[in-house]
PDB file of C-alpha atoms in Angstrom:
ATOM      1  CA  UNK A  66      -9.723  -1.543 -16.905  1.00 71.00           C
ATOM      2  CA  UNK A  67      -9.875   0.363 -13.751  1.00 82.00           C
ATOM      3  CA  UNK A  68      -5.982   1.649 -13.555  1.00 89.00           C
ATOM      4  CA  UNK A  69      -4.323   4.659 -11.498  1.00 94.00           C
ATOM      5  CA  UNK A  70      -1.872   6.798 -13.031  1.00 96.00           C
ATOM      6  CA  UNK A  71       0.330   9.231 -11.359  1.00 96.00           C
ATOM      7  CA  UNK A  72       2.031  11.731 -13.777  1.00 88.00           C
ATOM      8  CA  UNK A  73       5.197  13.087 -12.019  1.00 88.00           C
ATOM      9  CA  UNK A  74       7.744  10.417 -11.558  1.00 93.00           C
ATOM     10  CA  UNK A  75      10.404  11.989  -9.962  1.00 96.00           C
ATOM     11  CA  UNK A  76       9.619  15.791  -8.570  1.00 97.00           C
ATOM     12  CA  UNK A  77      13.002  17.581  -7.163  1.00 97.00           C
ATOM     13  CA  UNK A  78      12.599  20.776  -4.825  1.00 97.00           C
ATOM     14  CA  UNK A  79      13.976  22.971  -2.776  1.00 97.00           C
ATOM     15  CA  UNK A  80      13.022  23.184   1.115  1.00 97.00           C
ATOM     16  CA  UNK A  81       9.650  25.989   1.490  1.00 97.00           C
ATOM     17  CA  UNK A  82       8.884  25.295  -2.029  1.00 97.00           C
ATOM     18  CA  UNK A  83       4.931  24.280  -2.867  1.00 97.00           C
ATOM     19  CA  UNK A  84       4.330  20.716  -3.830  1.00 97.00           C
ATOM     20  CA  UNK A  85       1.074  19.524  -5.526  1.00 97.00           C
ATOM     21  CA  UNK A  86       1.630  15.677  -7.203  1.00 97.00           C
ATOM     22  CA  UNK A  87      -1.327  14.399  -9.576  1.00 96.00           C
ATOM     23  CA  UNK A  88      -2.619  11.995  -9.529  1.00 97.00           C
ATOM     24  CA  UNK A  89      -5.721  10.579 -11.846  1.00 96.00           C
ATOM     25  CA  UNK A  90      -7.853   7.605 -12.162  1.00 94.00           C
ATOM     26  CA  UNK A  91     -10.199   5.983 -14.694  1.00 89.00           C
ATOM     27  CA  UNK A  92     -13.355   5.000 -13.279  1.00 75.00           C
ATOM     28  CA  UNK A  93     -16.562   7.385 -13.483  1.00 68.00           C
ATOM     29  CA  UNK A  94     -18.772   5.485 -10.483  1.00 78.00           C
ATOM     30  CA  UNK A  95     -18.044   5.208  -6.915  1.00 83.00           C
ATOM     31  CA  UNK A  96     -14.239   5.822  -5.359  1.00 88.00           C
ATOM     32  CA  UNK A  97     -12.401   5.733  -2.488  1.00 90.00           C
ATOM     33  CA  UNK A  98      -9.250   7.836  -2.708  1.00 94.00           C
ATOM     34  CA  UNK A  99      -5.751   7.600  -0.108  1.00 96.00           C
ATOM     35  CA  UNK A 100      -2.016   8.979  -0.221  1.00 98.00           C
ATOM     36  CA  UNK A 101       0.607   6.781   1.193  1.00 97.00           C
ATOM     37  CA  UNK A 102       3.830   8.013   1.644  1.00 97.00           C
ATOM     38  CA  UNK A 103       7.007   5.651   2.116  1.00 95.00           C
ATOM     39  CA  UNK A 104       9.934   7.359   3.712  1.00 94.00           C
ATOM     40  CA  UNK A 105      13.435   5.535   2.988  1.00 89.00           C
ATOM     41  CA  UNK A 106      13.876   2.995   4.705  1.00 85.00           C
ATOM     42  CA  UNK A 107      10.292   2.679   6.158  1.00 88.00           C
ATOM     43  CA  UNK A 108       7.015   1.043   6.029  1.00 88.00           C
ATOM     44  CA  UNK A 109       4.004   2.213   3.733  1.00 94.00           C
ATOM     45  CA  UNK A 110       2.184   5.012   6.105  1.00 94.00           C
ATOM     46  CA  UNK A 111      -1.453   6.856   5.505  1.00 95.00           C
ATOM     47  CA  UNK A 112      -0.916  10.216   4.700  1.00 97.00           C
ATOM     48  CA  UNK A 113      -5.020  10.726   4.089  1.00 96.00           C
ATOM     49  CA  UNK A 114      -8.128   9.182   2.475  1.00 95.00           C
ATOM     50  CA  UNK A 115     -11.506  10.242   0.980  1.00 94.00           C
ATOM     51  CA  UNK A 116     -14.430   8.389   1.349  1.00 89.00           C
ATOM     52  CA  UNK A 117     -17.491  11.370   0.983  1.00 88.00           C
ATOM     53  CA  UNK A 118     -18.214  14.681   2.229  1.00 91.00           C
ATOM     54  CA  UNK A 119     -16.012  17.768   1.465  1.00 94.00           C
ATOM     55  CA  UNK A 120     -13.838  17.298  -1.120  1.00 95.00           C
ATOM     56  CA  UNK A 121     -10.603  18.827   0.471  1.00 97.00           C
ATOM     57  CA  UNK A 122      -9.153  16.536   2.368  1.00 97.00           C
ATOM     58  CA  UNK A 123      -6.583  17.497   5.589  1.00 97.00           C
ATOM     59  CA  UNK A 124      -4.152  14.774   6.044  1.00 96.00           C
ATOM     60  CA  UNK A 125      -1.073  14.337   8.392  1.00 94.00           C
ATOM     61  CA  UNK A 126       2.123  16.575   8.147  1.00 95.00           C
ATOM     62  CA  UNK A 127       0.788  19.206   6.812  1.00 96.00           C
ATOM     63  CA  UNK A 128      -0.808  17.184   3.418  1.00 97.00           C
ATOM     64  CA  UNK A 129      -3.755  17.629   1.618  1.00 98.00           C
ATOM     65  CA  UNK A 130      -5.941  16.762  -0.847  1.00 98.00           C
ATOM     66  CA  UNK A 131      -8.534  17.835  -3.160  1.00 97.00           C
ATOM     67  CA  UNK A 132     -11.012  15.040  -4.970  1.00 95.00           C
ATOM     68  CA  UNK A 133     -11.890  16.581  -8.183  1.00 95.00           C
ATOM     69  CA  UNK A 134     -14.769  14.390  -9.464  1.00 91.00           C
ATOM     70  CA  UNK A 135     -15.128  16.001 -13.091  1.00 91.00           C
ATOM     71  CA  UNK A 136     -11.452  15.321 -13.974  1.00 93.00           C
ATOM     72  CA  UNK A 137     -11.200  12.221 -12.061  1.00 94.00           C
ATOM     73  CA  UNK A 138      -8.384  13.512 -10.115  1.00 95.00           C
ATOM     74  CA  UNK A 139      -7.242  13.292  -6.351  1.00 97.00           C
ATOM     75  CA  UNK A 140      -4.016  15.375  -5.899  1.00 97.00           C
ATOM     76  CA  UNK A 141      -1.587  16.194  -3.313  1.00 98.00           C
ATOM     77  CA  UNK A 142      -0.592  19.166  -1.629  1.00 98.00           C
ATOM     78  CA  UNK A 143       1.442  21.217   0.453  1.00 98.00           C
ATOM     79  CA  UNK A 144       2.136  24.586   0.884  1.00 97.00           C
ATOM     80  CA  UNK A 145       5.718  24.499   2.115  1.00 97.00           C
ATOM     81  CA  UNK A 146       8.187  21.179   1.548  1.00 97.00           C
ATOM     82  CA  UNK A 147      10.671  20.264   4.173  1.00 97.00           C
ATOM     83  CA  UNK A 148      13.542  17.955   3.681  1.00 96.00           C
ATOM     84  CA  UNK A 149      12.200  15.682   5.808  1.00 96.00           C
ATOM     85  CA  UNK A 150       9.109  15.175   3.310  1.00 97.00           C
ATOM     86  CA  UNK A 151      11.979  13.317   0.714  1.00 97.00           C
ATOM     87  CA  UNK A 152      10.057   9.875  -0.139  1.00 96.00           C
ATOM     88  CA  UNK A 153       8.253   7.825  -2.328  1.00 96.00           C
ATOM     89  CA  UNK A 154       4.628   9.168  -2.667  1.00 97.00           C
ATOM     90  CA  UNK A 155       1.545   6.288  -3.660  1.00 97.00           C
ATOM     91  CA  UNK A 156      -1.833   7.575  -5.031  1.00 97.00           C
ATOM     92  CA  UNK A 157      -4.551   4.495  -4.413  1.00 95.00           C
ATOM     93  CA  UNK A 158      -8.029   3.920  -5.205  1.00 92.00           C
ATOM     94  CA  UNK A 159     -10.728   1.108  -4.388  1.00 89.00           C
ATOM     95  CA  UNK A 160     -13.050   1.000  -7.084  1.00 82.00           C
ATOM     96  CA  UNK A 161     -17.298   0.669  -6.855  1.00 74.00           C
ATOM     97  CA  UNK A 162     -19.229  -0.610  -3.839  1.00 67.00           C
ATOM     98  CA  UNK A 163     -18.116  -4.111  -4.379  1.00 67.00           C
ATOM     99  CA  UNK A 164     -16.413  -4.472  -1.231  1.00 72.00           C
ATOM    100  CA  UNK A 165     -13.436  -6.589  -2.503  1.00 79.00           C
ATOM    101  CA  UNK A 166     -10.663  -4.654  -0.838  1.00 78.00           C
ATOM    102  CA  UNK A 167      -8.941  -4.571  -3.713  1.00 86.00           C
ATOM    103  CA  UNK A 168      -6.180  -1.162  -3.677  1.00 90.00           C
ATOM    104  CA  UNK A 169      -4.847   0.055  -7.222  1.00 91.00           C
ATOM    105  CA  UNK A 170      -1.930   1.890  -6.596  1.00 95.00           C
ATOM    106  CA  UNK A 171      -0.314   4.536  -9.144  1.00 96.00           C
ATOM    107  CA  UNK A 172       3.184   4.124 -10.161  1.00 96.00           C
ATOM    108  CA  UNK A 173       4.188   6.137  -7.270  1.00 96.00           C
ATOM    109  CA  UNK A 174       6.316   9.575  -7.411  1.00 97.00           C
ATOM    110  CA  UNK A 175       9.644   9.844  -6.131  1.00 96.00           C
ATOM    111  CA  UNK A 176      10.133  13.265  -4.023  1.00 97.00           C
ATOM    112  CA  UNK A 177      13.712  14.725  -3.590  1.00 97.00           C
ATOM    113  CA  UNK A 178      13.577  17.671  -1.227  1.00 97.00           C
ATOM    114  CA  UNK A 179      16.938  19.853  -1.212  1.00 96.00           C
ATOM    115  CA  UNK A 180      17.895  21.641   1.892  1.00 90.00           C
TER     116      UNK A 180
ATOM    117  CA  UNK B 129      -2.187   2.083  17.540  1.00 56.00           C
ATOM    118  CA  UNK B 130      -2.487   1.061  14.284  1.00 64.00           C
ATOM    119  CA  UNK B 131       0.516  -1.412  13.923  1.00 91.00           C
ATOM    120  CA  UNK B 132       0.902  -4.392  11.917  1.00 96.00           C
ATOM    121  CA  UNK B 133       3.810  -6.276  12.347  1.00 96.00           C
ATOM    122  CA  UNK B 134       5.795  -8.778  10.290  1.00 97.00           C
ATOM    123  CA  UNK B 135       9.088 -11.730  11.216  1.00 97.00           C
ATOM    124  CA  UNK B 136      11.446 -11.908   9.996  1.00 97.00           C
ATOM    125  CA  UNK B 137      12.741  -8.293   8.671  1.00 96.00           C
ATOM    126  CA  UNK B 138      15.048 -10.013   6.517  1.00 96.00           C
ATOM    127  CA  UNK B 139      15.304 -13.554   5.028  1.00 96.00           C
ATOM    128  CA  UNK B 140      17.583 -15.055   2.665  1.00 96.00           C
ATOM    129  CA  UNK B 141      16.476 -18.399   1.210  1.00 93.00           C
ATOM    130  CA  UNK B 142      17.437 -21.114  -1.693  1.00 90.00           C
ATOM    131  CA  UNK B 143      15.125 -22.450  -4.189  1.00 89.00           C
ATOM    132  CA  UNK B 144      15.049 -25.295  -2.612  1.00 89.00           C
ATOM    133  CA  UNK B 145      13.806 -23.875   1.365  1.00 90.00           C
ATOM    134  CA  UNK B 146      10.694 -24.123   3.052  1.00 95.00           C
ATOM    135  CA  UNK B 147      10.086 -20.916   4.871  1.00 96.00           C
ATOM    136  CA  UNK B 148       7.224 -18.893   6.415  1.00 97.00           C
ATOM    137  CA  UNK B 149       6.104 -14.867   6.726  1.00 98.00           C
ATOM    138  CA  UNK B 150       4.380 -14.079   9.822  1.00 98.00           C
ATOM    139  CA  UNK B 151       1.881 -10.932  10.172  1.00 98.00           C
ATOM    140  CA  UNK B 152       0.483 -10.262  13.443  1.00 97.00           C
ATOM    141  CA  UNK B 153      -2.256  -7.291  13.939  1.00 97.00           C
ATOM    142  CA  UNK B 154      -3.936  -6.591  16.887  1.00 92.00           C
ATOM    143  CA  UNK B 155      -6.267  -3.752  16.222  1.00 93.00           C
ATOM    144  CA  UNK B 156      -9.541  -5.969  15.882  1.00 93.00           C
ATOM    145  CA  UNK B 157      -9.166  -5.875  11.789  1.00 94.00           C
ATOM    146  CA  UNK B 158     -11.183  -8.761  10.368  1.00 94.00           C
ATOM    147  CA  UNK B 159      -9.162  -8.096   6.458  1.00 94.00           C
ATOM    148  CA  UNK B 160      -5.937  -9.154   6.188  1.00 96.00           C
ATOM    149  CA  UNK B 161      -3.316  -8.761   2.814  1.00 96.00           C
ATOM    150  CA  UNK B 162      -0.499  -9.838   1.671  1.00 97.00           C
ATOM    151  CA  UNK B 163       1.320  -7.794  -0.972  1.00 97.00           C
ATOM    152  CA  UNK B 164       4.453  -7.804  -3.125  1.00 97.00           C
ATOM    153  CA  UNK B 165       6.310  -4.775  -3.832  1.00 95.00           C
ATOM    154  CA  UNK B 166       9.853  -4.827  -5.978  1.00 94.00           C
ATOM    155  CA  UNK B 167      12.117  -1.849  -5.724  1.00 89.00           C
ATOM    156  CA  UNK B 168      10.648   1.566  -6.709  1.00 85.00           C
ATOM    157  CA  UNK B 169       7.479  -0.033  -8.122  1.00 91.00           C
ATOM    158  CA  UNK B 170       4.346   0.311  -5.815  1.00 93.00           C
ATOM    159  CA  UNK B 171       2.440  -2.891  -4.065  1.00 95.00           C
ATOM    160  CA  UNK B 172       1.226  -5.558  -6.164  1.00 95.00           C
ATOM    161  CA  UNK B 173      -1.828  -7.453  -4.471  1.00 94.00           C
ATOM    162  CA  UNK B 174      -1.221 -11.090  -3.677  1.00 96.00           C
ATOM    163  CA  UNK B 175      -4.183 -12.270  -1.457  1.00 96.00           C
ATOM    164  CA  UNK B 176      -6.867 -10.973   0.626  1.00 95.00           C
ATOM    165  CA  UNK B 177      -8.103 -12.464   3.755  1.00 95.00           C
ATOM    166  CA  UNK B 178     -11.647 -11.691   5.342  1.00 94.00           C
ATOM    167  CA  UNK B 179     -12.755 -13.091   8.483  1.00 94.00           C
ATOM    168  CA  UNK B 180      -9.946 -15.444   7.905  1.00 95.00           C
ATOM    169  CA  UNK B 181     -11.068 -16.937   4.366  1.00 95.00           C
ATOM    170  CA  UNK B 182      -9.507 -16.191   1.393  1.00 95.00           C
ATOM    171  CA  UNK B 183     -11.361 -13.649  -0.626  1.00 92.00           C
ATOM    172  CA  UNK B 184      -9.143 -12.769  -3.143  1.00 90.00           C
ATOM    173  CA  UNK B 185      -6.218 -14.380  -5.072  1.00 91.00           C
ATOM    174  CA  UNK B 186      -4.382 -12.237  -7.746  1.00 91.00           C
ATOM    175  CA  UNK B 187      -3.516 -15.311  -9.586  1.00 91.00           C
ATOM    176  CA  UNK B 188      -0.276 -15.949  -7.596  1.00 95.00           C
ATOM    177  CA  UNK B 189       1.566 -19.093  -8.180  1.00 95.00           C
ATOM    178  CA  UNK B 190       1.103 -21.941  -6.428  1.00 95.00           C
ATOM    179  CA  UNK B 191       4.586 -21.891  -4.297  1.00 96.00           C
ATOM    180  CA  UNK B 192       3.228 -18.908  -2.369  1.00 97.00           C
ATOM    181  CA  UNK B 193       0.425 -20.555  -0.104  1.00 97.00           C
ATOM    182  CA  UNK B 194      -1.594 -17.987   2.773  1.00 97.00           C
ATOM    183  CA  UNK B 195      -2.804 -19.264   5.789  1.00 97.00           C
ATOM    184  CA  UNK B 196      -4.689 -17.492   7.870  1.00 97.00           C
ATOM    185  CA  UNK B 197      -5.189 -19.557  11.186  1.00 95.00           C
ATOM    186  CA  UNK B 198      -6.532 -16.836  13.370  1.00 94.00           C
ATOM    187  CA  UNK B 199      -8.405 -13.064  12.979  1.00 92.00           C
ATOM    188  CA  UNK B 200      -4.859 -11.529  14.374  1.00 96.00           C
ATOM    189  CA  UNK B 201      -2.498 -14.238  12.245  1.00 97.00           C
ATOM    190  CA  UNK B 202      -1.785 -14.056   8.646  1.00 98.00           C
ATOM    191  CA  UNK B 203       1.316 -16.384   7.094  1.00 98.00           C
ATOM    192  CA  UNK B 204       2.509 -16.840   3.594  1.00 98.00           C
ATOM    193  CA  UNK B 205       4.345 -19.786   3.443  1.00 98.00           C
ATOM    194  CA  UNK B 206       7.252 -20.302   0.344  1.00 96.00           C
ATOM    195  CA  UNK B 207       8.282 -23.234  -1.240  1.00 95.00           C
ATOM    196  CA  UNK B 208      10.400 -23.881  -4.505  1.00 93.00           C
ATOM    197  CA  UNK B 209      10.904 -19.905  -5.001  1.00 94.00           C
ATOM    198  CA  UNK B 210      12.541 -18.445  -7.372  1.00 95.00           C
ATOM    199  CA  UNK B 211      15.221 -15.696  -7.877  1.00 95.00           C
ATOM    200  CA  UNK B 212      12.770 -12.948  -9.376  1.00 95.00           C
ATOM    201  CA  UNK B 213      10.593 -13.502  -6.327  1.00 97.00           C
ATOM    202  CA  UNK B 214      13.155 -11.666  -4.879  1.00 97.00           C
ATOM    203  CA  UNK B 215      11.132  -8.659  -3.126  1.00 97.00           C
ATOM    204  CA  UNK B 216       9.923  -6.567   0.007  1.00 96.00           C
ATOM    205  CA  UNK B 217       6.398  -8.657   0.993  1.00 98.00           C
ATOM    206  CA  UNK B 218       4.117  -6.220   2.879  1.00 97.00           C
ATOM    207  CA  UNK B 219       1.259  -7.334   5.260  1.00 97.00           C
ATOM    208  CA  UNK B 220      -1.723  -4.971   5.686  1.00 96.00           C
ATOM    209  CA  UNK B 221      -4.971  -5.038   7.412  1.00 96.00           C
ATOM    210  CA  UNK B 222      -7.921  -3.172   7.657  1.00 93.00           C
ATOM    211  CA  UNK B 223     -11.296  -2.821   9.857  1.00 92.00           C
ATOM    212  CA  UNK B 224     -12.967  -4.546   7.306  1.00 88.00           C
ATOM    213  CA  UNK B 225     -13.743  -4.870   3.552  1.00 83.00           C
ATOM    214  CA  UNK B 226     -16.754  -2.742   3.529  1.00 79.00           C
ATOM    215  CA  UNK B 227     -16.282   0.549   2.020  1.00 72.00           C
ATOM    216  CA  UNK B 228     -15.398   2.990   4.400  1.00 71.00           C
ATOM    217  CA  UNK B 229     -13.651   0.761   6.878  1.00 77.00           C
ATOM    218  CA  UNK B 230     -11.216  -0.695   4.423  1.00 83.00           C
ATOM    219  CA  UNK B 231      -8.467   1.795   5.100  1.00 89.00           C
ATOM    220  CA  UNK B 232      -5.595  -1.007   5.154  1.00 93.00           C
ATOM    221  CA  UNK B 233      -2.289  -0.278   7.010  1.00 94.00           C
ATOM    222  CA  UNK B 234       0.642  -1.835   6.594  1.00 96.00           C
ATOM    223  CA  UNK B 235       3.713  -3.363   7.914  1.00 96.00           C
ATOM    224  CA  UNK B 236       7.299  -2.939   7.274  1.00 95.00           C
ATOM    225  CA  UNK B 237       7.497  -5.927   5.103  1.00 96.00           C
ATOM    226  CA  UNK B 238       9.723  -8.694   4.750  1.00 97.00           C
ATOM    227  CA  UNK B 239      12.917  -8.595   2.533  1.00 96.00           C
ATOM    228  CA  UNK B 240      13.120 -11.616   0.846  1.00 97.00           C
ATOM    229  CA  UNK B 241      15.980 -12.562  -1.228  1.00 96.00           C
ATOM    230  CA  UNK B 242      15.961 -15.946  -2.915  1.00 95.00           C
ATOM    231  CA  UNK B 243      19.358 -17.224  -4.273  1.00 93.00           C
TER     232      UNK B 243
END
Protein backbone atom coordinates (compact mmCIF):
# COMPACT_ATOMS: atom_id res chain seq x y z
CA UNK A 1 0.00 0.00 0.00
CA UNK A 2 1.12 3.40 -0.87
CA UNK A 3 1.80 4.88 2.90
CA UNK A 4 4.00 7.99 4.13
CA UNK A 5 6.09 7.72 7.04
CA UNK A 6 7.75 10.45 8.86
CA UNK A 7 10.50 9.26 11.32
CA UNK A 8 10.98 12.03 13.97
CA UNK A 9 7.96 12.39 16.11
CA UNK A 10 8.75 14.95 18.34
CA UNK A 11 12.19 17.04 17.46
CA UNK A 12 13.14 19.65 20.45
CA UNK A 13 15.73 22.57 19.64
CA UNK A 14 17.18 25.39 20.55
CA UNK A 15 16.60 28.85 18.59
CA UNK A 16 19.66 29.10 15.44
CA UNK A 17 19.92 25.44 15.61
CA UNK A 18 19.66 23.43 11.98
CA UNK A 19 16.53 21.45 11.42
CA UNK A 20 16.21 18.76 8.68
CA UNK A 21 12.82 16.33 9.41
CA UNK A 22 12.54 13.05 7.13
CA UNK A 23 10.38 12.15 5.72
CA UNK A 24 9.97 8.86 3.27
CA UNK A 25 7.46 7.27 1.11
CA UNK A 26 6.80 3.91 -0.56
CA UNK A 27 5.94 4.20 -4.04
CA UNK A 28 8.71 3.84 -6.90
CA UNK A 29 6.47 5.60 -9.97
CA UNK A 30 5.27 9.04 -10.25
CA UNK A 31 4.99 11.59 -6.98
CA UNK A 32 3.99 14.70 -6.00
CA UNK A 33 5.66 15.81 -2.77
CA UNK A 34 4.36 19.04 -0.13
CA UNK A 35 5.22 20.21 3.58
CA UNK A 36 2.43 21.60 5.57
CA UNK A 37 3.08 23.14 8.62
CA UNK A 38 0.28 23.74 11.39
CA UNK A 39 1.16 26.40 13.88
CA UNK A 40 -0.89 26.10 17.32
CA UNK A 41 -3.80 27.16 17.11
CA UNK A 42 -3.97 27.55 13.25
CA UNK A 43 -5.08 26.20 10.03
CA UNK A 44 -3.02 23.62 7.84
CA UNK A 45 -0.63 26.12 5.63
CA UNK A 46 1.76 25.14 2.42
CA UNK A 47 5.12 25.40 3.38
CA UNK A 48 6.29 23.95 -0.36
CA UNK A 49 5.59 21.28 -3.01
CA UNK A 50 7.41 19.33 -5.78
CA UNK A 51 5.93 18.47 -8.81
CA UNK A 52 9.29 18.16 -11.45
CA UNK A 53 12.28 20.00 -12.27
CA UNK A 54 15.14 20.63 -9.74
CA UNK A 55 15.01 18.63 -6.98
CA UNK A 56 15.68 21.31 -4.21
CA UNK A 57 12.84 22.84 -3.48
CA UNK A 58 12.67 26.73 -1.82
CA UNK A 59 9.62 27.04 0.21
CA UNK A 60 8.24 29.88 2.50
CA UNK A 61 10.03 31.02 5.79
CA UNK A 62 13.06 30.13 5.04
CA UNK A 63 12.11 26.04 4.29
CA UNK A 64 13.35 23.75 1.98
CA UNK A 65 13.38 20.69 0.49
CA UNK A 66 15.30 18.17 -1.30
CA UNK A 67 13.36 15.14 -3.38
CA UNK A 68 15.71 12.33 -3.25
CA UNK A 69 14.28 9.85 -5.81
CA UNK A 70 16.72 6.80 -5.06
CA UNK A 71 15.79 6.70 -1.34
CA UNK A 72 12.32 7.74 -1.82
CA UNK A 73 12.74 10.59 0.44
CA UNK A 74 11.50 14.32 0.50
CA UNK A 75 12.97 16.08 3.62
CA UNK A 76 12.84 19.31 5.30
CA UNK A 77 15.17 21.90 6.00
CA UNK A 78 16.39 24.87 7.52
CA UNK A 79 19.45 26.32 8.29
CA UNK A 80 18.60 28.33 11.40
CA UNK A 81 15.21 27.54 13.70
CA UNK A 82 13.39 30.36 15.31
CA UNK A 83 10.90 30.01 18.05
CA UNK A 84 8.39 31.07 16.04
CA UNK A 85 8.89 27.85 13.71
CA UNK A 86 7.33 25.65 17.05
CA UNK A 87 4.47 23.48 15.21
CA UNK A 88 3.24 20.46 13.93
CA UNK A 89 5.09 19.61 10.63
CA UNK A 90 2.96 17.17 7.75
CA UNK A 91 4.97 15.40 4.96
CA UNK A 92 2.21 14.51 1.98
CA UNK A 93 2.31 12.76 -1.18
CA UNK A 94 -0.24 12.13 -4.18
CA UNK A 95 0.60 9.02 -5.69
CA UNK A 96 0.78 8.10 -9.85
CA UNK A 97 -0.90 10.11 -12.61
CA UNK A 98 -4.29 8.97 -11.62
CA UNK A 99 -5.60 12.23 -10.87
CA UNK A 100 -7.73 11.22 -7.80
CA UNK A 101 -6.63 13.96 -5.46
CA UNK A 102 -6.10 11.72 -3.02
CA UNK A 103 -3.19 13.32 -0.16
CA UNK A 104 -1.37 10.66 2.16
CA UNK A 105 -0.13 12.43 4.92
CA UNK A 106 2.80 11.14 7.33
CA UNK A 107 2.18 10.94 10.94
CA UNK A 108 3.31 14.41 11.26
CA UNK A 109 6.37 15.70 13.56
CA UNK A 110 5.89 17.78 16.43
CA UNK A 111 8.63 20.76 16.56
CA UNK A 112 9.46 22.42 19.97
CA UNK A 113 11.77 25.36 19.40
CA UNK A 114 13.42 26.77 22.76
CA UNK A 115 14.29 30.37 22.96
CA UNK B 1 -5.55 34.96 -1.86
CA UNK B 2 -5.73 31.58 -1.33
CA UNK B 3 -8.43 31.34 1.49
CA UNK B 4 -10.88 28.78 2.21
CA UNK B 5 -13.18 29.41 4.76
CA UNK B 6 -15.37 27.32 7.06
CA UNK B 7 -18.87 28.23 9.77
CA UNK B 8 -19.07 27.62 12.36
CA UNK B 9 -15.45 27.64 14.20
CA UNK B 10 -16.91 25.75 16.88
CA UNK B 11 -20.00 23.50 17.30
CA UNK B 12 -21.20 21.46 20.03
CA UNK B 13 -23.93 18.96 19.14
CA UNK B 14 -26.00 15.78 20.67
CA UNK B 15 -26.39 12.54 19.04
CA UNK B 16 -29.49 13.25 18.35
CA UNK B 17 -28.89 17.03 16.17
CA UNK B 18 -29.11 17.78 12.71
CA UNK B 19 -26.37 20.16 11.84
CA UNK B 20 -24.40 21.42 8.81
CA UNK B 21 -20.45 22.49 7.92
CA UNK B 22 -20.18 25.16 5.47
CA UNK B 23 -16.90 25.69 3.19
CA UNK B 24 -16.84 28.58 1.00
CA UNK B 25 -13.73 29.14 -1.57
CA UNK B 26 -13.52 31.66 -3.93
CA UNK B 27 -10.32 31.21 -5.80
CA UNK B 28 -11.95 29.51 -9.00
CA UNK B 29 -10.95 25.80 -7.53
CA UNK B 30 -13.13 23.23 -9.27
CA UNK B 31 -11.84 20.25 -6.22
CA UNK B 32 -13.23 20.51 -3.12
CA UNK B 33 -12.41 18.11 0.33
CA UNK B 34 -13.55 17.45 3.28
CA UNK B 35 -11.20 15.96 5.87
CA UNK B 36 -11.12 14.72 9.47
CA UNK B 37 -8.29 15.30 11.64
CA UNK B 38 -8.30 14.16 15.62
CA UNK B 39 -5.79 15.72 17.92
CA UNK B 40 -2.08 15.33 17.01
CA UNK B 41 -2.87 12.82 14.24
CA UNK B 42 -2.66 14.29 10.63
CA UNK B 43 -5.91 14.63 8.11
CA UNK B 44 -7.82 11.67 7.34
CA UNK B 45 -9.64 12.01 3.82
CA UNK B 46 -13.41 11.96 3.95
CA UNK B 47 -14.67 13.00 0.43
CA UNK B 48 -13.56 14.62 -2.63
CA UNK B 49 -15.56 16.85 -4.76
CA UNK B 50 -14.72 17.66 -8.55
CA UNK B 51 -16.65 19.96 -10.55
CA UNK B 52 -19.16 19.50 -7.85
CA UNK B 53 -19.62 15.53 -8.07
CA UNK B 54 -18.41 13.33 -5.72
CA UNK B 55 -15.25 11.65 -6.78
CA UNK B 56 -14.11 10.07 -3.91
CA UNK B 57 -15.59 8.57 -0.69
CA UNK B 58 -13.15 7.08 1.94
CA UNK B 59 -15.79 4.78 3.07
CA UNK B 60 -17.30 7.26 5.60
CA UNK B 61 -20.44 6.35 7.32
CA UNK B 62 -23.53 7.13 6.21
CA UNK B 63 -24.44 9.99 8.98
CA UNK B 64 -21.84 12.24 7.35
CA UNK B 65 -23.58 13.23 3.94
CA UNK B 66 -21.51 16.09 1.39
CA UNK B 67 -23.29 18.28 -0.67
CA UNK B 68 -21.82 20.22 -2.93
CA UNK B 69 -24.51 22.66 -4.45
CA UNK B 70 -22.23 25.08 -6.15
CA UNK B 71 -18.25 25.23 -7.59
CA UNK B 72 -17.57 27.81 -4.46
CA UNK B 73 -19.99 25.69 -1.80
CA UNK B 74 -19.07 22.55 -0.13
CA UNK B 75 -21.36 21.26 3.12
CA UNK B 76 -21.14 18.17 5.18
CA UNK B 77 -24.19 17.71 6.79
CA UNK B 78 -24.34 15.39 10.39
CA UNK B 79 -26.93 13.41 11.61
CA UNK B 80 -27.07 10.71 14.49
CA UNK B 81 -23.20 11.40 15.37
CA UNK B 82 -21.45 9.97 17.68
CA UNK B 83 -19.04 10.87 20.57
CA UNK B 84 -15.72 9.59 18.81
CA UNK B 85 -16.68 11.76 15.85
CA UNK B 86 -15.59 14.21 18.04
CA UNK B 87 -12.83 16.14 15.82
CA UNK B 88 -11.39 19.31 13.95
CA UNK B 89 -13.17 18.82 10.16
CA UNK B 90 -10.96 20.66 7.62
CA UNK B 91 -12.21 21.89 4.16
CA UNK B 92 -9.64 22.17 1.34
CA UNK B 93 -9.68 22.96 -2.26
CA UNK B 94 -7.55 22.96 -5.03
CA UNK B 95 -7.28 24.27 -8.85
CA UNK B 96 -8.12 21.03 -9.87
CA UNK B 97 -7.45 17.25 -9.62
CA UNK B 98 -5.00 17.04 -12.37
CA UNK B 99 -1.54 16.61 -11.29
CA UNK B 100 0.14 19.68 -10.92
CA UNK B 101 -2.82 21.84 -10.06
CA UNK B 102 -3.97 19.77 -7.16
CA UNK B 103 -2.09 21.73 -4.54
CA UNK B 104 -5.18 21.75 -1.98
CA UNK B 105 -5.35 24.49 0.74
CA UNK B 106 -7.14 24.41 3.57
CA UNK B 107 -9.33 26.00 6.06
CA UNK B 108 -9.24 26.40 9.70
CA UNK B 109 -11.64 23.64 10.28
CA UNK B 110 -14.52 23.14 12.33
CA UNK B 111 -14.33 21.88 16.01
CA UNK B 112 -16.87 19.56 16.46
CA UNK B 113 -17.67 18.08 19.71
CA UNK B 114 -20.54 15.62 19.92
CA UNK B 115 -21.90 14.86 23.47
Amino acid sequence: AQSVSQHNHHVILSEAASLELGCNYSYGGTVNLFWYVQYPGQHLQLLLKYFSGDPLVKGIKGFEAEFIKSKFSFNLRKPSVQWSDTAEYFCAVTFGSSNTGKLIFGQGTTLQVKP
Amino acid sequence: DTEVTQTPKHLVMGMTNKKSLKCEQHMGHRAMYWYKQKAKKPPELMFVYSYEKLSINESVPSRFSPECPNSSLLNLHLHALQPEDSALYLCASSASLRVGTDTQYFGPGTRLTVL
